[in-house]
Amino acid sequence: MSDIKLFTLDQGKATELSGQSARLEKHLQQDVERNMPALLGVNFLASEYSTGKTHRGRIDSLGIDENNCPVIIEYKRHSNENVINQGLFYLDWLLDHQAEFRWLVMETLGREAANGIEWNGTRLICIASDFNRYDEHAVQQINRNIELMRYRYFSDNLLLLELVNARTAQINQDAQTSKTDSTASQIDTPITENKITTRGDKSQQERLAEAPPELLELYNNLCDYIESLGDEVQRKELKLYTAFKRIRNFASVLVLSGRDPRLQLYLKLPGEMAEEKDDKWMRNMSKTGHWGTGDLEVNVRTPEELEEAKQLVAKAYGES
């Protein structure tokens, strides 16, 4: 059981609040679905989604996250129910029915979102009152993107979500991209515009391969620093950028290796912070479309700028 305790302080006296599970699993599901962007950084798509007559299942919640990755969310009121295996069953179903999911995204969020799906980051979030050590060990043995989250209610208006364990899959990106392109071609005719990703965009891996040694050193230094901020930091290698998250993203890093080689960071900080700085160093992106997530753009070209940027990254991490 979770050892997290919550107290109220009244005139210096601490009183412990009693934690409890949801009265019904449906209550937990409804609370999460109504608040997915705030709680998980996920846009809600569907509830109790049917997997058809052959699979005969219902996915508790379907969404797409801030990196445009499909997300399955499964809930269990208690800890002794086999939520992980059930979620894996649905995860395999989703990867085999990409065209169906893409149509759902198009109908719910539009063509732009449907064309920008990042299949490599497809993940499963299991939310339960607790997990045991065998659950956590099993997740680390499975080559899938899986997150275990523990929940507790403290009174009617306090909900705790705690990331217990996370596994990032090692995926053959070339094979996965080939599979995705093949599936996507089934519905490419009505979807012709793509403002998020185009077939001609260079991937992050391609840009890294072209980057000068000095830029690669800055990139590796920055990534090592971000991962050292905490054990719960997750690094997600996506097609167009590298994302760092706890439960939600707090930093995205792009490697730009053209005429002006630099690292371009997008941080979950107010874009207005850029107004006092040189435009070449920081920009307010709150009203401008861009790869990655976050309103503050930070451009890093030198080791000195990298040290300044680390302070901003630490701030974004602390506020995430």
mmCIF file of C-alpha atoms in Angstrom:
data_model
loop_
_atom_site.group_PDB
_atom_site.id
_atom_site.type_symbol
_atom_site.label_atom_id
_atom_site.label_comp_id
_atom_site.label_asym_id
_atom_site.label_seq_id
_atom_site.Cartn_x
_atom_site.Cartn_y
_atom_site.Cartn_z
ATOM 1 C CA MET A 1 0.000 0.000 0.000
ATOM 2 C CA SER A 2 1.179 3.550 -0.661
ATOM 3 C CA ASP A 3 3.106 5.117 2.217
ATOM 4 C CA ILE A 4 2.142 8.661 1.180
ATOM 5 C CA LYS A 5 0.361 10.517 3.957
ATOM 6 C CA LEU A 6 -1.544 13.786 3.666
ATOM 7 C CA PHE A 7 -2.071 16.184 6.571
ATOM 8 C CA THR A 8 -3.922 19.395 7.255
ATOM 9 C CA LEU A 9 -2.182 22.012 9.417
ATOM 10 C CA ASP A 10 -4.444 24.033 11.676
ATOM 11 C CA GLN A 11 -2.660 26.445 14.016
ATOM 12 C CA GLY A 12 0.439 24.278 13.851
ATOM 13 C CA LYS A 13 -1.377 21.020 14.642
ATOM 14 C CA ALA A 14 -1.113 18.240 12.051
ATOM 15 C CA THR A 15 -4.166 16.097 11.392
ATOM 16 C CA GLU A 16 -3.872 13.160 9.006
ATOM 17 C CA LEU A 17 -6.443 12.828 6.241
ATOM 18 C CA SER A 18 -7.683 9.310 5.676
ATOM 19 C CA GLY A 19 -7.058 7.989 2.157
ATOM 20 C CA GLN A 20 -9.528 5.720 0.436
ATOM 21 C CA SER A 21 -10.263 3.949 -2.831
ATOM 22 C CA ALA A 22 -13.012 5.049 -5.184
ATOM 23 C CA ARG A 23 -16.485 3.919 -4.175
ATOM 24 C CA LEU A 24 -16.920 2.581 -7.705
ATOM 25 C CA GLU A 25 -14.367 2.096 -10.483
ATOM 26 C CA LYS A 26 -16.627 4.183 -12.737
ATOM 27 C CA HIS A 27 -16.297 7.181 -10.413
ATOM 28 C CA LEU A 28 -12.514 7.153 -10.788
ATOM 29 C CA GLN A 29 -12.807 6.774 -14.557
ATOM 30 C CA GLN A 30 -15.198 9.712 -14.830
ATOM 31 C CA ASP A 31 -12.977 11.966 -12.718
ATOM 32 C CA VAL A 32 -9.945 11.185 -14.889
ATOM 33 C CA GLU A 33 -11.793 11.476 -18.214
ATOM 34 C CA ARG A 34 -13.202 14.890 -17.286
ATOM 35 C CA ASN A 35 -9.734 16.181 -16.404
ATOM 36 C CA MET A 36 -7.322 14.272 -18.649
ATOM 37 C CA PRO A 37 -5.293 17.260 -19.952
ATOM 38 C CA ALA A 38 -4.670 18.560 -16.429
ATOM 39 C CA LEU A 39 -4.046 15.177 -14.776
ATOM 40 C CA LEU A 40 -2.187 13.254 -17.492
ATOM 41 C CA GLY A 41 -1.406 15.621 -20.372
ATOM 42 C CA VAL A 42 -3.780 13.545 -22.536
ATOM 43 C CA ASN A 43 -6.666 14.664 -24.759
ATOM 44 C CA PHE A 44 -9.752 12.518 -24.208
ATOM 45 C CA LEU A 45 -11.096 10.630 -27.249
ATOM 46 C CA ALA A 46 -13.495 7.911 -26.138
ATOM 47 C CA SER A 47 -14.866 6.006 -23.152
ATOM 48 C CA GLU A 48 -15.657 2.266 -23.062
ATOM 49 C CA TYR A 49 -14.412 1.887 -26.633
ATOM 50 C CA SER A 50 -15.491 -1.429 -28.180
ATOM 51 C CA THR A 51 -12.808 -3.624 -29.764
ATOM 52 C CA GLY A 52 -15.371 -5.436 -31.910
ATOM 53 C CA LYS A 53 -16.983 -8.865 -31.995
ATOM 54 C CA THR A 54 -13.716 -10.800 -32.438
ATOM 55 C CA HIS A 55 -11.838 -9.337 -29.457
ATOM 56 C CA ARG A 56 -15.005 -8.725 -27.439
ATOM 57 C CA GLY A 57 -13.536 -6.106 -25.141
ATOM 58 C CA ARG A 58 -14.008 -2.504 -24.074
ATOM 59 C CA ILE A 59 -11.112 -0.115 -23.547
ATOM 60 C CA ASP A 60 -11.839 1.992 -20.461
ATOM 61 C CA SER A 61 -10.459 5.251 -21.900
ATOM 62 C CA LEU A 62 -8.753 6.189 -25.158
ATOM 63 C CA GLY A 63 -6.781 9.382 -25.654
ATOM 64 C CA ILE A 64 -3.886 11.011 -27.461
ATOM 65 C CA ASP A 65 -1.194 12.757 -25.474
ATOM 66 C CA GLU A 66 0.665 16.045 -25.862
ATOM 67 C CA ASN A 67 3.258 14.292 -28.062
ATOM 68 C CA ASN A 68 0.486 12.970 -30.346
ATOM 69 C CA CYS A 69 1.000 9.430 -29.044
ATOM 70 C CA PRO A 70 -2.035 7.107 -28.615
ATOM 71 C CA VAL A 71 -2.846 6.324 -24.982
ATOM 72 C CA ILE A 72 -4.915 3.528 -23.439
ATOM 73 C CA ILE A 73 -5.982 4.031 -19.819
ATOM 74 C CA GLU A 74 -7.245 1.148 -17.711
ATOM 75 C CA TYR A 75 -8.592 1.549 -14.170
ATOM 76 C CA LYS A 76 -8.965 -0.804 -11.239
ATOM 77 C CA ARG A 77 -10.551 0.195 -7.956
ATOM 78 C CA HIS A 78 -8.426 -2.278 -5.994
ATOM 79 C CA SER A 79 -4.893 -3.644 -6.353
ATOM 80 C CA ASN A 80 -5.619 -7.365 -6.740
ATOM 81 C CA GLU A 81 -7.153 -7.166 -10.204
ATOM 82 C CA ASN A 82 -5.156 -8.033 -13.330
ATOM 83 C CA VAL A 83 -5.175 -4.588 -14.923
ATOM 84 C CA ILE A 84 -1.757 -4.955 -16.608
ATOM 85 C CA ASN A 85 -2.557 -8.051 -18.697
ATOM 86 C CA GLN A 86 -5.894 -6.607 -19.688
ATOM 87 C CA GLY A 87 -4.226 -3.364 -20.762
ATOM 88 C CA LEU A 88 -1.597 -5.229 -22.789
ATOM 89 C CA PHE A 89 -4.348 -7.083 -24.635
ATOM 90 C CA TYR A 90 -5.894 -3.759 -25.654
ATOM 91 C CA LEU A 91 -2.499 -2.256 -26.497
ATOM 92 C CA ASP A 92 -1.816 -5.014 -29.019
ATOM 93 C CA TRP A 93 -5.316 -4.547 -30.431
ATOM 94 C CA LEU A 94 -4.706 -0.823 -30.917
ATOM 95 C CA LEU A 95 -1.411 -1.323 -32.749
ATOM 96 C CA ASP A 96 -3.167 -3.783 -35.070
ATOM 97 C CA HIS A 97 -6.024 -1.337 -35.741
ATOM 98 C CA GLN A 98 -4.168 1.884 -36.452
ATOM 99 C CA ALA A 99 -6.501 2.982 -39.237
ATOM 100 C CA GLU A 100 -9.521 2.729 -36.920
ATOM 101 C CA PHE A 101 -7.804 4.834 -34.274
ATOM 102 C CA ARG A 102 -6.730 7.379 -36.869
ATOM 103 C CA TRP A 103 -10.334 7.819 -37.993
ATOM 104 C CA LEU A 104 -11.361 8.340 -34.369
ATOM 105 C CA VAL A 105 -8.721 11.064 -33.968
ATOM 106 C CA MET A 106 -9.787 12.740 -37.222
ATOM 107 C CA GLU A 107 -13.462 12.749 -36.225
ATOM 108 C CA THR A 108 -12.711 14.052 -32.730
ATOM 109 C CA LEU A 109 -9.726 16.398 -33.142
ATOM 110 C CA GLY A 110 -9.451 16.939 -36.899
ATOM 111 C CA ARG A 111 -7.193 16.043 -39.833
ATOM 112 C CA GLU A 112 -4.118 17.783 -38.514
ATOM 113 C CA ALA A 113 -4.052 15.686 -35.347
ATOM 114 C CA ALA A 114 -4.851 12.485 -37.287
ATOM 115 C CA ASN A 115 -1.909 12.999 -39.628
ATOM 116 C CA GLY A 116 0.494 13.687 -36.766
ATOM 117 C CA ILE A 117 0.025 10.482 -34.749
ATOM 118 C CA GLU A 118 3.316 9.295 -33.209
ATOM 119 C CA TRP A 119 2.848 5.514 -33.121
ATOM 120 C CA ASN A 120 6.277 4.794 -31.630
ATOM 121 C CA GLY A 121 5.124 6.357 -28.364
ATOM 122 C CA THR A 122 1.851 4.408 -28.027
ATOM 123 C CA ARG A 123 1.458 3.670 -24.329
ATOM 124 C CA LEU A 124 -0.638 2.086 -21.636
ATOM 125 C CA ILE A 125 -1.447 3.790 -18.329
ATOM 126 C CA CYS A 126 -2.742 1.526 -15.560
ATOM 127 C CA ILE A 127 -4.372 3.357 -12.644
ATOM 128 C CA ALA A 128 -5.125 1.342 -9.497
ATOM 129 C CA SER A 129 -5.237 1.821 -5.749
ATOM 130 C CA ASP A 130 -1.898 0.026 -5.475
ATOM 131 C CA PHE A 131 0.558 -2.332 -7.186
ATOM 132 C CA ASN A 132 2.800 -5.014 -5.710
ATOM 133 C CA ARG A 133 6.460 -5.693 -6.421
ATOM 134 C CA TYR A 134 5.559 -8.436 -8.905
ATOM 135 C CA ASP A 135 3.556 -5.952 -10.973
ATOM 136 C CA GLU A 136 6.469 -3.528 -11.043
ATOM 137 C CA HIS A 137 8.925 -6.282 -11.958
ATOM 138 C CA ALA A 138 6.656 -7.582 -14.731
ATOM 139 C CA VAL A 139 6.410 -4.145 -16.347
ATOM 140 C CA GLN A 140 10.191 -3.904 -16.588
ATOM 141 C CA GLN A 141 10.326 -7.239 -18.468
ATOM 142 C CA ILE A 142 7.802 -6.229 -21.132
ATOM 143 C CA ASN A 143 8.945 -4.289 -24.181
ATOM 144 C CA ARG A 144 6.003 -1.896 -24.149
ATOM 145 C CA ASN A 145 5.435 1.683 -23.040
ATOM 146 C CA ILE A 146 3.646 1.108 -19.731
ATOM 147 C CA GLU A 147 3.072 3.386 -16.742
ATOM 148 C CA LEU A 148 1.704 2.278 -13.393
ATOM 149 C CA MET A 149 -0.057 5.018 -11.454
ATOM 150 C CA ARG A 150 -1.386 4.724 -7.935
ATOM 151 C CA TYR A 151 -4.397 6.777 -6.879
ATOM 152 C CA ARG A 152 -5.949 7.709 -3.543
ATOM 153 C CA TYR A 153 -8.882 9.924 -2.645
ATOM 154 C CA PHE A 154 -8.487 12.208 0.358
ATOM 155 C CA SER A 155 -11.991 13.585 0.961
ATOM 156 C CA ASP A 156 -14.320 14.357 -1.927
ATOM 157 C CA ASN A 157 -12.141 17.045 -3.503
ATOM 158 C CA LEU A 158 -8.598 15.706 -3.173
ATOM 159 C CA LEU A 159 -7.202 13.134 -5.611
ATOM 160 C CA LEU A 160 -3.633 11.863 -5.489
ATOM 161 C CA LEU A 161 -1.968 10.381 -8.596
ATOM 162 C CA GLU A 162 1.486 8.897 -8.053
ATOM 163 C CA LEU A 163 3.706 7.482 -10.808
ATOM 164 C CA VAL A 164 4.865 4.150 -9.382
ATOM 165 C CA ASN A 165 6.752 2.662 -12.309
ATOM 166 C CA ALA A 166 7.329 3.387 -15.984
ATOM 167 C CA ARG A 167 8.775 1.350 -18.835
ATOM 168 C CA THR A 168 9.884 2.839 -22.155
ATOM 169 C CA ALA A 169 9.954 0.326 -25.010
ATOM 170 C CA GLN A 170 12.927 -0.063 -27.317
ATOM 171 C CA ILE A 171 11.270 0.055 -30.736
ATOM 172 C CA ASN A 172 12.713 -0.535 -34.180
ATOM 173 C CA GLN A 173 11.685 2.832 -35.571
ATOM 174 C CA ASP A 174 12.240 1.916 -39.218
ATOM 175 C CA ALA A 175 9.999 -1.144 -38.941
ATOM 176 C CA GLN A 176 7.380 0.705 -36.955
ATOM 177 C CA THR A 177 7.367 3.637 -39.407
ATOM 178 C CA SER A 178 6.972 1.251 -42.333
ATOM 179 C CA LYS A 179 4.008 -0.427 -40.633
ATOM 180 C CA THR A 180 2.442 2.943 -39.814
ATOM 181 C CA ASP A 181 2.832 4.296 -43.350
ATOM 182 C CA SER A 182 1.269 1.127 -44.752
ATOM 183 C CA THR A 183 -1.725 1.392 -42.444
ATOM 184 C CA ALA A 184 -2.101 5.139 -42.944
ATOM 185 C CA SER A 185 -2.212 4.780 -46.723
ATOM 186 C CA GLN A 186 -5.635 3.148 -46.356
ATOM 187 C CA ILE A 187 -7.138 6.516 -45.400
ATOM 188 C CA ASP A 188 -4.755 9.003 -46.993
ATOM 189 C CA THR A 189 -7.163 10.021 -49.754
ATOM 190 C CA PRO A 190 -9.454 12.252 -47.663
ATOM 191 C CA ILE A 191 -6.611 13.474 -45.436
ATOM 192 C CA THR A 192 -4.307 15.548 -47.611
ATOM 193 C CA GLU A 193 -3.105 18.338 -45.336
ATOM 194 C CA ASN A 194 -0.590 17.857 -42.562
ATOM 195 C CA LYS A 195 0.560 20.847 -40.567
ATOM 196 C CA ILE A 196 2.159 18.812 -37.781
ATOM 197 C CA THR A 197 4.339 16.411 -39.726
ATOM 198 C CA THR A 198 5.070 16.093 -43.419
ATOM 199 C CA ARG A 199 6.730 13.186 -45.200
ATOM 200 C CA GLY A 200 9.656 15.514 -46.104
ATOM 201 C CA ASP A 201 10.520 16.543 -42.512
ATOM 202 C CA LYS A 202 13.839 15.208 -41.270
ATOM 203 C CA SER A 203 13.555 13.122 -38.145
ATOM 204 C CA GLN A 204 15.425 13.878 -34.944
ATOM 205 C CA GLN A 205 17.720 10.914 -35.646
ATOM 206 C CA GLU A 206 18.541 12.234 -39.122
ATOM 207 C CA ARG A 207 19.307 15.675 -37.731
ATOM 208 C CA LEU A 208 21.486 14.142 -35.025
ATOM 209 C CA ALA A 209 23.439 12.251 -37.694
ATOM 210 C CA GLU A 210 24.139 15.532 -39.503
ATOM 211 C CA ALA A 211 24.949 17.580 -36.404
ATOM 212 C CA PRO A 212 28.510 18.855 -35.818
ATOM 213 C CA PRO A 213 30.400 17.328 -32.871
ATOM 214 C CA GLU A 214 30.074 20.510 -30.795
ATOM 215 C CA LEU A 215 26.285 20.401 -31.078
ATOM 216 C CA LEU A 216 26.151 16.689 -30.230
ATOM 217 C CA GLU A 217 28.186 17.394 -27.107
ATOM 218 C CA LEU A 218 25.703 20.073 -26.052
ATOM 219 C CA TYR A 219 22.798 17.709 -26.712
ATOM 220 C CA ASN A 220 24.265 14.806 -24.745
ATOM 221 C CA ASN A 221 25.225 17.117 -21.883
ATOM 222 C CA LEU A 222 21.701 18.530 -21.719
ATOM 223 C CA CYS A 223 20.008 15.117 -21.893
ATOM 224 C CA ASP A 224 22.251 13.728 -19.140
ATOM 225 C CA TYR A 225 21.439 16.746 -16.976
ATOM 226 C CA ILE A 226 17.680 16.439 -17.456
ATOM 227 C CA GLU A 227 17.671 12.708 -16.680
ATOM 228 C CA SER A 228 19.662 13.413 -13.498
ATOM 229 C CA LEU A 229 16.936 15.694 -12.131
ATOM 230 C CA GLY A 230 14.985 12.768 -10.686
ATOM 231 C CA ASP A 231 14.412 9.019 -10.892
ATOM 232 C CA GLU A 232 10.899 9.613 -12.218
ATOM 233 C CA VAL A 233 12.078 11.537 -15.306
ATOM 234 C CA GLN A 234 11.193 9.654 -18.495
ATOM 235 C CA ARG A 235 12.950 10.242 -21.797
ATOM 236 C CA LYS A 236 10.860 9.707 -24.931
ATOM 237 C CA GLU A 237 12.616 9.546 -28.306
ATOM 238 C CA LEU A 238 9.974 10.688 -30.781
ATOM 239 C CA LYS A 239 10.234 11.170 -34.518
ATOM 240 C CA LEU A 240 10.781 14.926 -34.463
ATOM 241 C CA TYR A 241 12.092 15.668 -30.982
ATOM 242 C CA THR A 242 13.133 14.229 -27.635
ATOM 243 C CA ALA A 243 10.595 14.708 -24.831
ATOM 244 C CA PHE A 244 11.216 14.595 -21.093
ATOM 245 C CA LYS A 245 8.331 14.020 -18.721
ATOM 246 C CA ARG A 246 7.241 13.037 -15.279
ATOM 247 C CA ILE A 247 3.538 12.408 -15.577
ATOM 248 C CA ARG A 248 3.369 15.230 -18.153
ATOM 249 C CA ASN A 249 6.020 16.775 -20.404
ATOM 250 C CA PHE A 250 8.172 19.507 -18.945
ATOM 251 C CA ALA A 251 10.800 19.821 -21.704
ATOM 252 C CA SER A 252 11.181 19.015 -25.413
ATOM 253 C CA VAL A 253 14.531 19.166 -27.224
ATOM 254 C CA LEU A 254 15.110 19.556 -30.965
ATOM 255 C CA VAL A 255 18.495 19.335 -32.668
ATOM 256 C CA LEU A 256 18.748 21.830 -35.553
ATOM 257 C CA SER A 257 21.819 21.281 -37.699
ATOM 258 C CA GLY A 258 21.330 23.683 -40.636
ATOM 259 C CA ARG A 259 22.932 27.086 -41.182
ATOM 260 C CA ASP A 260 22.432 27.993 -37.541
ATOM 261 C CA PRO A 261 23.275 24.813 -35.557
ATOM 262 C CA ARG A 262 21.586 24.893 -32.147
ATOM 263 C CA LEU A 263 19.473 23.093 -29.624
ATOM 264 C CA GLN A 264 15.903 24.329 -29.511
ATOM 265 C CA LEU A 265 14.149 23.684 -26.211
ATOM 266 C CA TYR A 266 10.457 24.054 -25.474
ATOM 267 C CA LEU A 267 9.762 24.322 -21.768
ATOM 268 C CA LYS A 268 6.525 24.218 -19.780
ATOM 269 C CA LEU A 269 7.054 27.746 -18.530
ATOM 270 C CA PRO A 270 5.171 30.997 -19.281
ATOM 271 C CA GLY A 271 6.091 32.293 -22.720
ATOM 272 C CA GLU A 272 6.103 35.819 -21.294
ATOM 273 C CA MET A 273 9.458 35.026 -19.678
ATOM 274 C CA ALA A 274 11.020 35.613 -23.119
ATOM 275 C CA GLU A 275 9.961 39.253 -23.349
ATOM 276 C CA GLU A 276 12.936 40.486 -21.331
ATOM 277 C CA LYS A 277 15.482 38.542 -23.358
ATOM 278 C CA ASP A 278 17.135 38.698 -26.781
ATOM 279 C CA ASP A 279 14.915 37.074 -29.432
ATOM 280 C CA LYS A 280 17.819 34.873 -30.514
ATOM 281 C CA TRP A 281 17.928 33.326 -27.049
ATOM 282 C CA MET A 282 14.272 32.935 -26.034
ATOM 283 C CA ARG A 283 10.861 33.376 -27.670
ATOM 284 C CA ASN A 284 7.261 33.379 -26.503
ATOM 285 C CA MET A 285 5.583 30.542 -28.443
ATOM 286 C CA SER A 286 2.228 30.553 -26.647
ATOM 287 C CA LYS A 287 0.427 31.677 -29.814
ATOM 288 C CA THR A 288 2.692 30.041 -32.408
ATOM 289 C CA GLY A 289 2.594 26.438 -33.623
ATOM 290 C CA HIS A 290 5.777 24.422 -33.154
ATOM 291 C CA TRP A 291 7.127 20.921 -32.629
ATOM 292 C CA GLY A 292 7.390 19.844 -29.032
ATOM 293 C CA THR A 293 5.356 21.100 -26.083
ATOM 294 C CA GLY A 294 5.713 24.197 -23.971
ATOM 295 C CA ASP A 295 5.260 27.953 -24.426
ATOM 296 C CA LEU A 296 8.851 29.043 -23.831
ATOM 297 C CA GLU A 297 11.410 28.484 -26.603
ATOM 298 C CA VAL A 298 15.076 28.520 -25.586
ATOM 299 C CA ASN A 299 17.882 28.369 -28.181
ATOM 300 C CA VAL A 300 21.258 27.010 -27.098
ATOM 301 C CA ARG A 301 24.386 27.504 -29.210
ATOM 302 C CA THR A 302 27.229 27.616 -26.683
ATOM 303 C CA PRO A 303 28.237 25.902 -23.421
ATOM 304 C CA GLU A 304 27.568 29.198 -21.632
ATOM 305 C CA GLU A 305 24.011 29.325 -22.944
ATOM 306 C CA LEU A 306 23.563 25.691 -21.976
ATOM 307 C CA GLU A 307 24.345 26.489 -18.337
ATOM 308 C CA GLU A 308 21.723 29.253 -18.383
ATOM 309 C CA ALA A 309 19.235 26.923 -20.048
ATOM 310 C CA LYS A 310 19.741 24.272 -17.348
ATOM 311 C CA GLN A 311 18.386 26.699 -14.752
ATOM 312 C CA LEU A 312 15.204 27.130 -16.790
ATOM 313 C CA VAL A 313 14.900 23.367 -17.316
ATOM 314 C CA ALA A 314 15.197 22.838 -13.558
ATOM 315 C CA LYS A 315 12.439 25.403 -13.030
ATOM 316 C CA ALA A 316 10.163 23.648 -15.556
ATOM 317 C CA TYR A 317 10.888 20.304 -13.862
ATOM 318 C CA GLY A 318 10.102 21.717 -10.436
ATOM 319 C CA GLU A 319 6.782 23.160 -11.603
ATOM 320 C CA SER A 320 5.671 20.114 -13.602
#
